[in-house]
Coordinates of C-alpha atoms and ligand atoms in Angstrom, one line a residue:
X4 CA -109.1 -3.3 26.9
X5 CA -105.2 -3.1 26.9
X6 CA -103.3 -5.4 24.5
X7 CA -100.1 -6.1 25.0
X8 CA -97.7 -7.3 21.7
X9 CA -94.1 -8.2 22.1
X10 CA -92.4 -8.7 18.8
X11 CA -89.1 -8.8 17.2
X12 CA -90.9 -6.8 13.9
X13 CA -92.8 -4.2 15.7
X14 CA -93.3 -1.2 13.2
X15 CA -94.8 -3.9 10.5
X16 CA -97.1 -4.5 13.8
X17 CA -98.0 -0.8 14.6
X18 CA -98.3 0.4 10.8
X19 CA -101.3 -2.3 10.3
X20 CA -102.5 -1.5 13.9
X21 CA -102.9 2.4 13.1
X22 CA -105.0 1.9 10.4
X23 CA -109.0 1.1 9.8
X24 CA -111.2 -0.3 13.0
X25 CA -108.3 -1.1 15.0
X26 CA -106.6 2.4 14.4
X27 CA -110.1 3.8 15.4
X28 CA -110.8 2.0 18.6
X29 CA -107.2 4.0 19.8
X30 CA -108.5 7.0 19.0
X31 CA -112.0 6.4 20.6
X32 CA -109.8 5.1 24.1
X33 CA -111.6 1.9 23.9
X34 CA -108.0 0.1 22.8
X35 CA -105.1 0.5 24.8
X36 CA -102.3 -1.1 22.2
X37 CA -98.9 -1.6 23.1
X38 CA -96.3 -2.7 20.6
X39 CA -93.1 -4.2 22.3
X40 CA -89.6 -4.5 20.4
X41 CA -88.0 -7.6 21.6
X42 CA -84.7 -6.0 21.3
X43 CA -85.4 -3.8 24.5
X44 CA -84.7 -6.5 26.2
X45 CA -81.7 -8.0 24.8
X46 CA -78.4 -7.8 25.8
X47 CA -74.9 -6.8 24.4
X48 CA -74.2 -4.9 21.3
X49 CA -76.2 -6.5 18.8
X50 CA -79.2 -7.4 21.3
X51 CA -79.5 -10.4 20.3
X52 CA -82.5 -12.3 20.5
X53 CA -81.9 -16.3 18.9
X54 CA -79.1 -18.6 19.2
X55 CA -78.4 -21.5 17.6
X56 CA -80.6 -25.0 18.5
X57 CA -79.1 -27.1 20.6
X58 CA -79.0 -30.7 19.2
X59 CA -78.1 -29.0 16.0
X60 CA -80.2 -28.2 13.2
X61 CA -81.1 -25.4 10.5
X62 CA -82.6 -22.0 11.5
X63 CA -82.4 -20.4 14.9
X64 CA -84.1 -20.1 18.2
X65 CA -85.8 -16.9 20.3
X66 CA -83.8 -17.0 23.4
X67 CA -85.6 -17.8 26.8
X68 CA -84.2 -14.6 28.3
X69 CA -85.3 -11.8 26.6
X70 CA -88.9 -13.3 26.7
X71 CA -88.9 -13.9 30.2
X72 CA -87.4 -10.3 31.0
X73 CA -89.8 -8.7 27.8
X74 CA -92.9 -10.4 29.6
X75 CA -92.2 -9.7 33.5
X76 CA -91.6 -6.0 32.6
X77 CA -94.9 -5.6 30.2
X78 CA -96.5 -7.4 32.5
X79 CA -95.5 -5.5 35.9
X80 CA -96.1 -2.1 34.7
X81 CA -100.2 -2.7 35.5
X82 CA -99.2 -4.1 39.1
X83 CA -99.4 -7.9 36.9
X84 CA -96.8 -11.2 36.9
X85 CA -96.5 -14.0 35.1
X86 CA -99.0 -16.9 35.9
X87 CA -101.5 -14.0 37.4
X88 CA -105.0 -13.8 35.6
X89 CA -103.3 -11.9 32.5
X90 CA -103.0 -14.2 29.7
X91 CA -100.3 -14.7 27.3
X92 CA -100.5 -16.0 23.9
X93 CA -98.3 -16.9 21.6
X94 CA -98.5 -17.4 18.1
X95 CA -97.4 -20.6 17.0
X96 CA -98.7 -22.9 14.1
X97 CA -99.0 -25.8 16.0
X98 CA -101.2 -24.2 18.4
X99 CA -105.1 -24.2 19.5
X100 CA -106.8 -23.2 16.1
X101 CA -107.7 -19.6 16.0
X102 CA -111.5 -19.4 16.0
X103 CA -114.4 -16.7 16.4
X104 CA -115.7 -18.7 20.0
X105 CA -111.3 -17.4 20.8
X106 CA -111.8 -14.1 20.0
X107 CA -115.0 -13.8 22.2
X108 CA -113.3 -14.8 25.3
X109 CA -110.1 -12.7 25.0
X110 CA -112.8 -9.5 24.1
X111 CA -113.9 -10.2 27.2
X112 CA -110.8 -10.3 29.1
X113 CA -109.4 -6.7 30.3
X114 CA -105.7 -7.6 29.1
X115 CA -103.6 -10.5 27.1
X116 CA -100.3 -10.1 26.0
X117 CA -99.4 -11.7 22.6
X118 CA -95.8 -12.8 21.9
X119 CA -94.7 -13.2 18.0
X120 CA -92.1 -16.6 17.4
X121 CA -89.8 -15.6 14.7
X122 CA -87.6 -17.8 13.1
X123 CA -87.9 -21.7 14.0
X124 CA -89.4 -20.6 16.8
X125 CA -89.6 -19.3 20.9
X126 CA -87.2 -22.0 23.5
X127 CA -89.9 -24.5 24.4
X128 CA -89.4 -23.2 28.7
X129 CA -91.1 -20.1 27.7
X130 CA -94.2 -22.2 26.2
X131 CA -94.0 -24.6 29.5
X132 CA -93.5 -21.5 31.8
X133 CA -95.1 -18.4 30.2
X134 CA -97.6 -19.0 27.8
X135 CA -101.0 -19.4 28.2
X136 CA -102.2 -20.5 25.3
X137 CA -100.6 -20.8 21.8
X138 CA -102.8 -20.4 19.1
X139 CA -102.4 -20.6 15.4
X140 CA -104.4 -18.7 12.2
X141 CA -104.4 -22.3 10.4
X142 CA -102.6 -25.4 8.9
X143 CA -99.8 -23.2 7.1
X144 CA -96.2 -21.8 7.9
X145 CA -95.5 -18.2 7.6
X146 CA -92.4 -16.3 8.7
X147 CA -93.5 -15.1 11.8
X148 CA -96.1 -14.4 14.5
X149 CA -97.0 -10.6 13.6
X150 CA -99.8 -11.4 10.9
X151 CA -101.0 -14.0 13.4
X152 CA -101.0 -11.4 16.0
X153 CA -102.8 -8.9 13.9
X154 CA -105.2 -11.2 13.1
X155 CA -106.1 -11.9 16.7
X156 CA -105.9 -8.4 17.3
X157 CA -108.3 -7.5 14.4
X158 CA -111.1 -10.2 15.3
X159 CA -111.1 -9.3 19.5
X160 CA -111.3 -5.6 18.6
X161 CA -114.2 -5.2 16.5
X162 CA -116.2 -7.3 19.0
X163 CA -115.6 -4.7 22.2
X164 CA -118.5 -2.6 22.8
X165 CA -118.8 0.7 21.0
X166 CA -116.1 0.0 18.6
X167 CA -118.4 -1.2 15.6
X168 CA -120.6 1.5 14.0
X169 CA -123.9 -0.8 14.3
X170 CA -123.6 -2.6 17.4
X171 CA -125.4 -5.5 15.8
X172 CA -123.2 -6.4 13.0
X173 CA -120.8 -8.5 14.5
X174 CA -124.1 -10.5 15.8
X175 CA -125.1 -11.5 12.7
X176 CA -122.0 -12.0 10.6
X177 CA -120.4 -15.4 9.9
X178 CA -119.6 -17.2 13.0
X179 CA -121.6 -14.5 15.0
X180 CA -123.0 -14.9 18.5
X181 CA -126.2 -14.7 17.7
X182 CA -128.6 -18.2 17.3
X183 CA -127.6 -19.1 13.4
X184 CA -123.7 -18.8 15.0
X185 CA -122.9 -21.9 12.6
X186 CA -124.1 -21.0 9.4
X187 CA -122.1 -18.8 7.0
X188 CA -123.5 -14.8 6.7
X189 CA -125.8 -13.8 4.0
X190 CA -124.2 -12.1 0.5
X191 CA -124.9 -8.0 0.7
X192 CA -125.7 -5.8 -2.4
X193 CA -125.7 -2.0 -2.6
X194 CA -126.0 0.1 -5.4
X195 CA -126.8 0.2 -8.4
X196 CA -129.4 -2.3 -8.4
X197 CA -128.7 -3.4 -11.8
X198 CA -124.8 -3.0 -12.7
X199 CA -123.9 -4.6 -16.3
X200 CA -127.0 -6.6 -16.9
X201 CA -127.1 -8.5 -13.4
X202 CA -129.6 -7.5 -11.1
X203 CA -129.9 -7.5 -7.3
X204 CA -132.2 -10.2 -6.6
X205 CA -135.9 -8.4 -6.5
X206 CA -136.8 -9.4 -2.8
X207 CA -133.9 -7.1 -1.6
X208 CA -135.8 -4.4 -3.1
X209 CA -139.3 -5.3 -2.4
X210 CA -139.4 -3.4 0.8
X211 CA -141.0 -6.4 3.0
X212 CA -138.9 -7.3 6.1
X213 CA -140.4 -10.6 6.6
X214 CA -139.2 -11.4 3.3
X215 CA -136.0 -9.8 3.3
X216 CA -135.3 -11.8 6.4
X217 CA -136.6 -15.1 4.8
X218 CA -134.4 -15.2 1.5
X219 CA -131.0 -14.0 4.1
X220 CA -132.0 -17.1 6.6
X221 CA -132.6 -19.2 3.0
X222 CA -128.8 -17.6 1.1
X223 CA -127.2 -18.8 4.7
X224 CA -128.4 -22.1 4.4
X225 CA -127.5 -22.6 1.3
X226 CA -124.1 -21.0 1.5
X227 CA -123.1 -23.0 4.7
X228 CA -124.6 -26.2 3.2
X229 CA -122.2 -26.1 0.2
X230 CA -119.3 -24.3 1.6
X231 CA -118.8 -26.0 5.1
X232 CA -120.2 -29.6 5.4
X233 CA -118.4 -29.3 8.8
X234 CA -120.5 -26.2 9.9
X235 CA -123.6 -27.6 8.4
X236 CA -123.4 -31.0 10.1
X237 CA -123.2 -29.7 13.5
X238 CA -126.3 -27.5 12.4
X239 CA -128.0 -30.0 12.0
X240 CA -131.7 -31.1 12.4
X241 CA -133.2 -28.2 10.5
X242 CA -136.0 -26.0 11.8
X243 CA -139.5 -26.5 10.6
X244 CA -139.1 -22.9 9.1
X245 CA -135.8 -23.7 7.3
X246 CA -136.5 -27.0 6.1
X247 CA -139.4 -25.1 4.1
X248 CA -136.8 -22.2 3.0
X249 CA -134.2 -24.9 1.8
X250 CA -137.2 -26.7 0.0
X251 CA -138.0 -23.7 -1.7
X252 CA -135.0 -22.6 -2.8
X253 CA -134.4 -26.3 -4.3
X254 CA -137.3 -26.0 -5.8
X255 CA -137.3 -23.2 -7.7
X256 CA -133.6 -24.2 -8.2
X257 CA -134.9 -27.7 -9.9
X258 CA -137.3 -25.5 -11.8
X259 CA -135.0 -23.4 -13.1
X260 CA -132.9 -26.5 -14.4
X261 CA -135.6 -28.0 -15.8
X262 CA -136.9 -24.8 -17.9
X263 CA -133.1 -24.8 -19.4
Ligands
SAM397 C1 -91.2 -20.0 10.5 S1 -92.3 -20.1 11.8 C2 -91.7 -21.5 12.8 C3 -92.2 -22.8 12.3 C4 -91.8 -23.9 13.2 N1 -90.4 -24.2 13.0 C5 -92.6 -25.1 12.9 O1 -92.3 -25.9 12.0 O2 -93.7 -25.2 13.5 C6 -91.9 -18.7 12.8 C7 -93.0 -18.2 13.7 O3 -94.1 -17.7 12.9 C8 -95.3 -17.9 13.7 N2 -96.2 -18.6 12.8 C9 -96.0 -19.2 11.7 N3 -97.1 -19.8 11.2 C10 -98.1 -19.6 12.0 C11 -99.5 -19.9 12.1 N4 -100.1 -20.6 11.1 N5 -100.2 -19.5 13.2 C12 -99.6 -18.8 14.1 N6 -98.3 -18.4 14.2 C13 -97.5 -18.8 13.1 C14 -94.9 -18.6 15.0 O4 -94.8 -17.6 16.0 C15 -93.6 -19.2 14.7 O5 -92.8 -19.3 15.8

C-alpha cells in the first residue's frame, strides 16, 4: 500500500508516522509512506504557498498552484494523473465524516494521496478539480489537516494484512468487520486480577470459553446501549441469544439495586 501525504507541516507528519504500528508496517514493507512538503513546489524566494482571499476577509488561502503542481508530480512518479483511479483526499472539516466503513475501503485501495488544508483553507478549484473526496475527523476546527491525516493514516494501516500482531483483532474491535460491526468492543483486564480491592469480574477467570464469550457479547450490549443510542438503534431487533444476555444482566443489575 503506498500513501501519499502532501503537507505544508511535514516533519510533525513523519515524526508521528515513524513511530508505533504505523512506524512498523515501514519497516515490515507492507507501508510505502511518503511525506510531501508543499513548499517543493512553490515558487520565488519565500515559496510561498497562500495568498490573501479574494472578496476579502481574515486569514489566508493555500494557492491552487502549488497543489495542482504538488499533486501531478506525486501522482506521476507511479506512471498515475489526476482523475485516474488514484484517489485524493483532503482533509477538511466540512467533509464526509471520517468513519471505520472509510478506512476499510481506502485499506483496500493500492494508493490515495492525502492533502492537509492549512490556514482558512485549500482554493475551492482544487476541491472541484482534484479532490476526490474530503473528509473530516469530526464536528470541530483544528489548525490544520496533519492530525486529520494521521488519523486516516493510523485507522487504514492497522487494517492491511500482516500489519496487526493477531490478525483477528481489528475483527472484533469497535466498529469491526465482523457480524456485531455496530456494537461498541468489550472492556479488557490483564493482570493482577485483583489490584486495590477491585477484582476482575470472576467469569474472565473461570476458564469456560462459552462463557467468556457470553459476558463479552452481554458488556457490548450494554456498553453500546448506553453509550451510542445511534449505534444501538440501527442494531436493532435483538437476537433471541441477546435479548436473554441483556435480560440477565438487568436482572442481576435490578437485584443488585434491590439488595442495596
Ligand atoms: C483552520 S482549518 C480551516 C477551517 C475553515 N476555514 C472552515 O471554517 O471550515 C485549516 C485546515 O485544517 C484542516 N481541518 C481542520 N479541522 C478539521 C477536521 N475536523 N477534519 C479534517 N480536517 C480539518 C483542514 O484541512 C482545513 O483546511
Amino acid at each position: 500500500m503506498r500513501i501519499d501525504i502532501i503537507t505544508l507541516f511535514p516533519e510533525m507528519v513523519r515524526q508521528a508516522a515513524g513511530a508505533s504500528i504505523v512506524g512498523r508496517a515501514q519497516t515490515a514493507g507492507i507501508l510505502d509512506l511518503r511525506v510531501h512538503d508543499l513548499r517543493d513546489w512553490a515558487e520565488g524566494r519565500h515559496r510561498q504557498a497562500d495568498d490573501a482571499p479574494f472578496g476579502g476577509g481574515a486569514g489566508m488561502v493555500m494557492m491552487p498552484k502549488p497543489v495542482f503542481a504538488a499533486v501531478e508530480s506525486v501522482l506521476a512518479d507511479q506512471g498515475d494523473a489526476i482523475n485516474d483511479a488514484v484517489p485524493v483526499l483532503l482533509t477538511a472539516p466540512d467533509g464526509e465524516r471520517f468513519s471505520q466503513a472509510m478506512a476499510q475501503e481506502l485499506a483496500a485501495t493500492p494508493r490515495f494521496v492525502i492533502l492537509c488544508g492549512h490556514y482558512e483553507g485549500i482554493d475551492e478549484r482544487v476541491r472541484e478539480t482534484i479532490v476526490t473526496r474530503a473528509v473530516s475527523i469530526g464536528d470541530y476546527v483544528l489548525t490544520g489537516g496533519e492530525l486529520p491525516a494521521l488519523v486516516v493514516l493510523d485507522a487504514v494501516t492497522r487494517l492491511l494484512p500482516g500489519v496487526l500482531g493477531n490478525e483477528s483483532s481489528a475483527e472484533d474491535e469497535t466498529f469491526g468487520a465482523s457480524d456485531h460491526h455496530l456494537l461498541l468492543e468489550y472492556p479488557h483486564y490483564t493482570r493482577p486480577a485483583i489490584f486495590r480491592e477491585m477484582a476482575v469480574p470472576a467469569t474472565l477467570l473461570s476458564g469456560n470459553h462459552g462463557k467468556i464469550a457470553d459476558w463479552r457479547r452481554q458488556q457490548s450490549l450494554v456498553r453500546t446501549r448506553e453509550h451510542r443510542p445511534d449505534l444501538w438503534e440501527k442494531f436493532l431487533p435483538l437476537s433471541k441469544r441477546d435479548q436473554k444476555l441483556l435480560d440477565a444482566y438487568d436482572d442481576e443489575k435490578e437485584r443488585k439495586a434491590e439488595a442495596g
